[in-house]
Amino acid sequence: MAALTDPCWAANTIFVAEINGALVGIDMSGPASGEEWTRDLHVLYVLAKHDGTDVGTALLNSA
């Protein structure tokens, strides 16, 4: 994770989703690249076995 300590990532936010202590999803967003948006979503990953469980929706709502 050393790369995430680089100052170029300082304005980004990372959220993780856990179920029973196990990591099942992650997202990273940062400042908007245009005036019409609030934030830019850079990454959204959810483990395949959790597809359809609203983990991705919860992560999007956090970003």
Coordinates of N, CA and C in Angstrom, one line a residue:
M1 N 0.8 -1.2 0.0 CA 0.0 0.0 0.0 C 0.9 1.3 0.0
A2 N 2.1 1.1 -0.1 CA 3.0 2.3 -0.1 C 2.6 3.3 -1.2
A3 N 2.1 2.8 -2.3 CA 1.7 3.7 -3.4 C 0.6 4.7 -3.0
L4 N -0.3 4.2 -2.1 CA -1.4 5.1 -1.7 C -1.0 6.2 -0.7
T5 N 0.3 6.1 -0.2 CA 0.8 7.2 0.6 C 1.4 8.3 -0.2
D6 N 1.5 8.1 -1.5 CA 2.0 9.2 -2.3 C 1.1 10.4 -2.3
P7 N 1.6 11.6 -2.2 CA 0.8 12.8 -2.0 C -0.3 13.0 -3.2
C8 N 0.0 12.4 -4.3 CA -1.0 12.6 -5.4 C -2.3 11.9 -5.1
W9 N -2.4 11.0 -4.1 CA -3.6 10.3 -3.8 C -4.3 11.0 -2.5
A10 N -3.7 12.0 -2.0 CA -4.2 12.6 -0.7 C -5.7 13.1 -0.8
A11 N -6.1 13.5 -1.9 CA -7.5 14.0 -2.0 C -8.5 12.9 -2.3
N12 N -8.1 11.7 -2.4 CA -9.0 10.5 -2.7 C -9.5 9.9 -1.4
T13 N -10.6 9.2 -1.5 CA -11.2 8.5 -0.4 C -11.4 7.1 -0.8
I14 N -11.0 6.2 0.1 CA -11.2 4.8 -0.1 C -12.1 4.2 1.0
F15 N -13.1 3.5 0.5 CA -14.1 2.8 1.4 C -13.9 1.3 1.1
V16 N -14.1 0.5 2.2 CA -14.1 -0.9 2.0 C -15.4 -1.5 2.6
A17 N -15.8 -2.6 2.0 CA -17.0 -3.3 2.5 C -16.6 -4.6 3.1
E18 N -17.0 -4.9 4.3 CA -16.7 -6.1 5.0 C -18.0 -6.8 5.4
I19 N -17.9 -8.1 5.4 CA -19.0 -9.0 5.9 C -18.4 -10.0 6.8
N20 N -18.8 -9.9 8.1 CA -18.2 -10.8 9.1 C -16.7 -10.7 9.2
G21 N -16.2 -9.5 9.0 CA -14.7 -9.2 9.1 C -13.9 -9.5 7.8
A22 N -14.6 -10.0 6.8 CA -13.9 -10.3 5.6 C -14.1 -9.2 4.5
L23 N -13.1 -8.8 3.9 CA -13.2 -7.8 2.8 C -13.9 -8.4 1.6
V24 N -15.0 -7.7 1.2 CA -15.8 -8.2 0.1 C -15.9 -7.1 -1.0
G25 N -15.4 -5.9 -0.8 CA -15.5 -4.9 -1.8 C -14.7 -3.6 -1.4
I26 N -14.4 -2.8 -2.4 CA -13.6 -1.6 -2.2 C -14.0 -0.6 -3.3
D27 N -13.9 0.7 -2.9 CA -14.0 1.7 -3.9 C -13.1 2.9 -3.6
M28 N -12.7 3.6 -4.6 CA -11.9 4.8 -4.4 C -12.4 5.9 -5.3
S29 N -12.6 7.1 -4.7 CA -13.1 8.2 -5.5 C -12.2 9.4 -5.1
G30 N -12.3 10.4 -6.0 CA -11.5 11.6 -5.8 C -12.3 12.8 -6.3
P31 N -11.6 14.0 -6.2 CA -12.2 15.2 -6.7 C -12.7 15.1 -8.1
A32 N -13.8 15.8 -8.4 CA -14.4 15.8 -9.7 C -13.4 16.4 -10.7
S33 N -13.4 15.8 -11.9 CA -12.6 16.3 -13.0 C -13.3 17.4 -13.8
G34 N -14.6 17.6 -13.6 CA -15.4 18.6 -14.2 C -16.4 19.3 -13.3
E35 N -16.9 20.4 -13.6 CA -17.8 21.2 -12.7 C -19.1 20.5 -12.6
E36 N -19.5 19.7 -13.5 CA -20.9 19.1 -13.5 C -21.0 17.9 -12.5
W37 N -19.9 17.4 -12.0 CA -19.8 16.3 -11.1 C -19.4 16.6 -9.7
T38 N -19.8 15.9 -8.7 CA -19.3 16.1 -7.3 C -18.0 15.4 -7.1
R39 N -17.9 14.1 -7.5 CA -16.7 13.3 -7.4 C -16.5 12.4 -8.6
D40 N -15.3 11.9 -8.8 CA -15.0 10.9 -9.8 C -14.8 9.6 -9.1
L41 N -15.4 8.5 -9.6 CA -15.2 7.2 -9.1 C -14.1 6.6 -9.9
H42 N -13.0 6.2 -9.2 CA -11.8 5.6 -9.9 C -11.9 4.1 -9.9
V43 N -12.3 3.5 -8.8 CA -12.3 2.1 -8.6 C -13.6 1.6 -7.9
L44 N -14.1 0.5 -8.3 CA -15.2 -0.2 -7.6 C -15.1 -1.6 -7.9
Y45 N -14.8 -2.4 -6.8 CA -14.6 -3.8 -6.9 C -15.5 -4.5 -5.9
V46 N -16.2 -5.5 -6.3 CA -16.9 -6.4 -5.4 C -16.7 -7.8 -5.7
L47 N -16.4 -8.7 -4.7 CA -16.2 -10.1 -5.0 C -17.4 -10.7 -5.7
A48 N -17.1 -11.5 -6.7 CA -18.2 -12.1 -7.6 C -19.3 -12.8 -6.7
K49 N -18.9 -13.4 -5.7 CA -19.9 -14.2 -4.9 C -20.8 -13.2 -4.1
H50 N -20.5 -12.0 -4.1 CA -21.4 -11.0 -3.4 C -22.2 -10.1 -4.4
D51 N -22.1 -10.5 -5.7 CA -22.9 -9.8 -6.7 C -24.4 -9.9 -6.4
G52 N -25.1 -8.8 -6.5 CA -26.5 -8.9 -6.2 C -26.9 -8.7 -4.8
T53 N -25.9 -8.4 -3.9 CA -26.2 -8.3 -2.5 C -26.2 -6.9 -2.0
D54 N -26.1 -5.9 -2.9 CA -26.1 -4.5 -2.6 C -24.8 -4.0 -2.0
V55 N -23.8 -4.8 -2.0 CA -22.5 -4.3 -1.6 C -22.0 -3.2 -2.4
G56 N -22.1 -3.3 -3.8 CA -21.7 -2.3 -4.7 C -22.5 -1.0 -4.5
T57 N -23.8 -1.1 -4.3 CA -24.6 0.0 -4.0 C -24.2 0.8 -2.8
A58 N -24.0 0.0 -1.7 CA -23.5 0.6 -0.5 C -22.2 1.4 -0.6
L59 N -21.3 0.8 -1.4 CA -20.0 1.5 -1.7 C -20.2 2.7 -2.5
L60 N -21.1 2.7 -3.5 CA -21.4 3.9 -4.3 C -22.0 5.0 -3.4
N61 N -22.9 4.6 -2.5 CA -23.5 5.6 -1.7 C -22.5 6.2 -0.7
S62 N -21.5 5.5 -0.4 CA -20.4 6.0 0.5 C -19.5 7.0 -0.2
A63 N -19.3 6.7 -1.4 CA -18.3 7.6 -2.2 C -19.0 8.9 -2.4

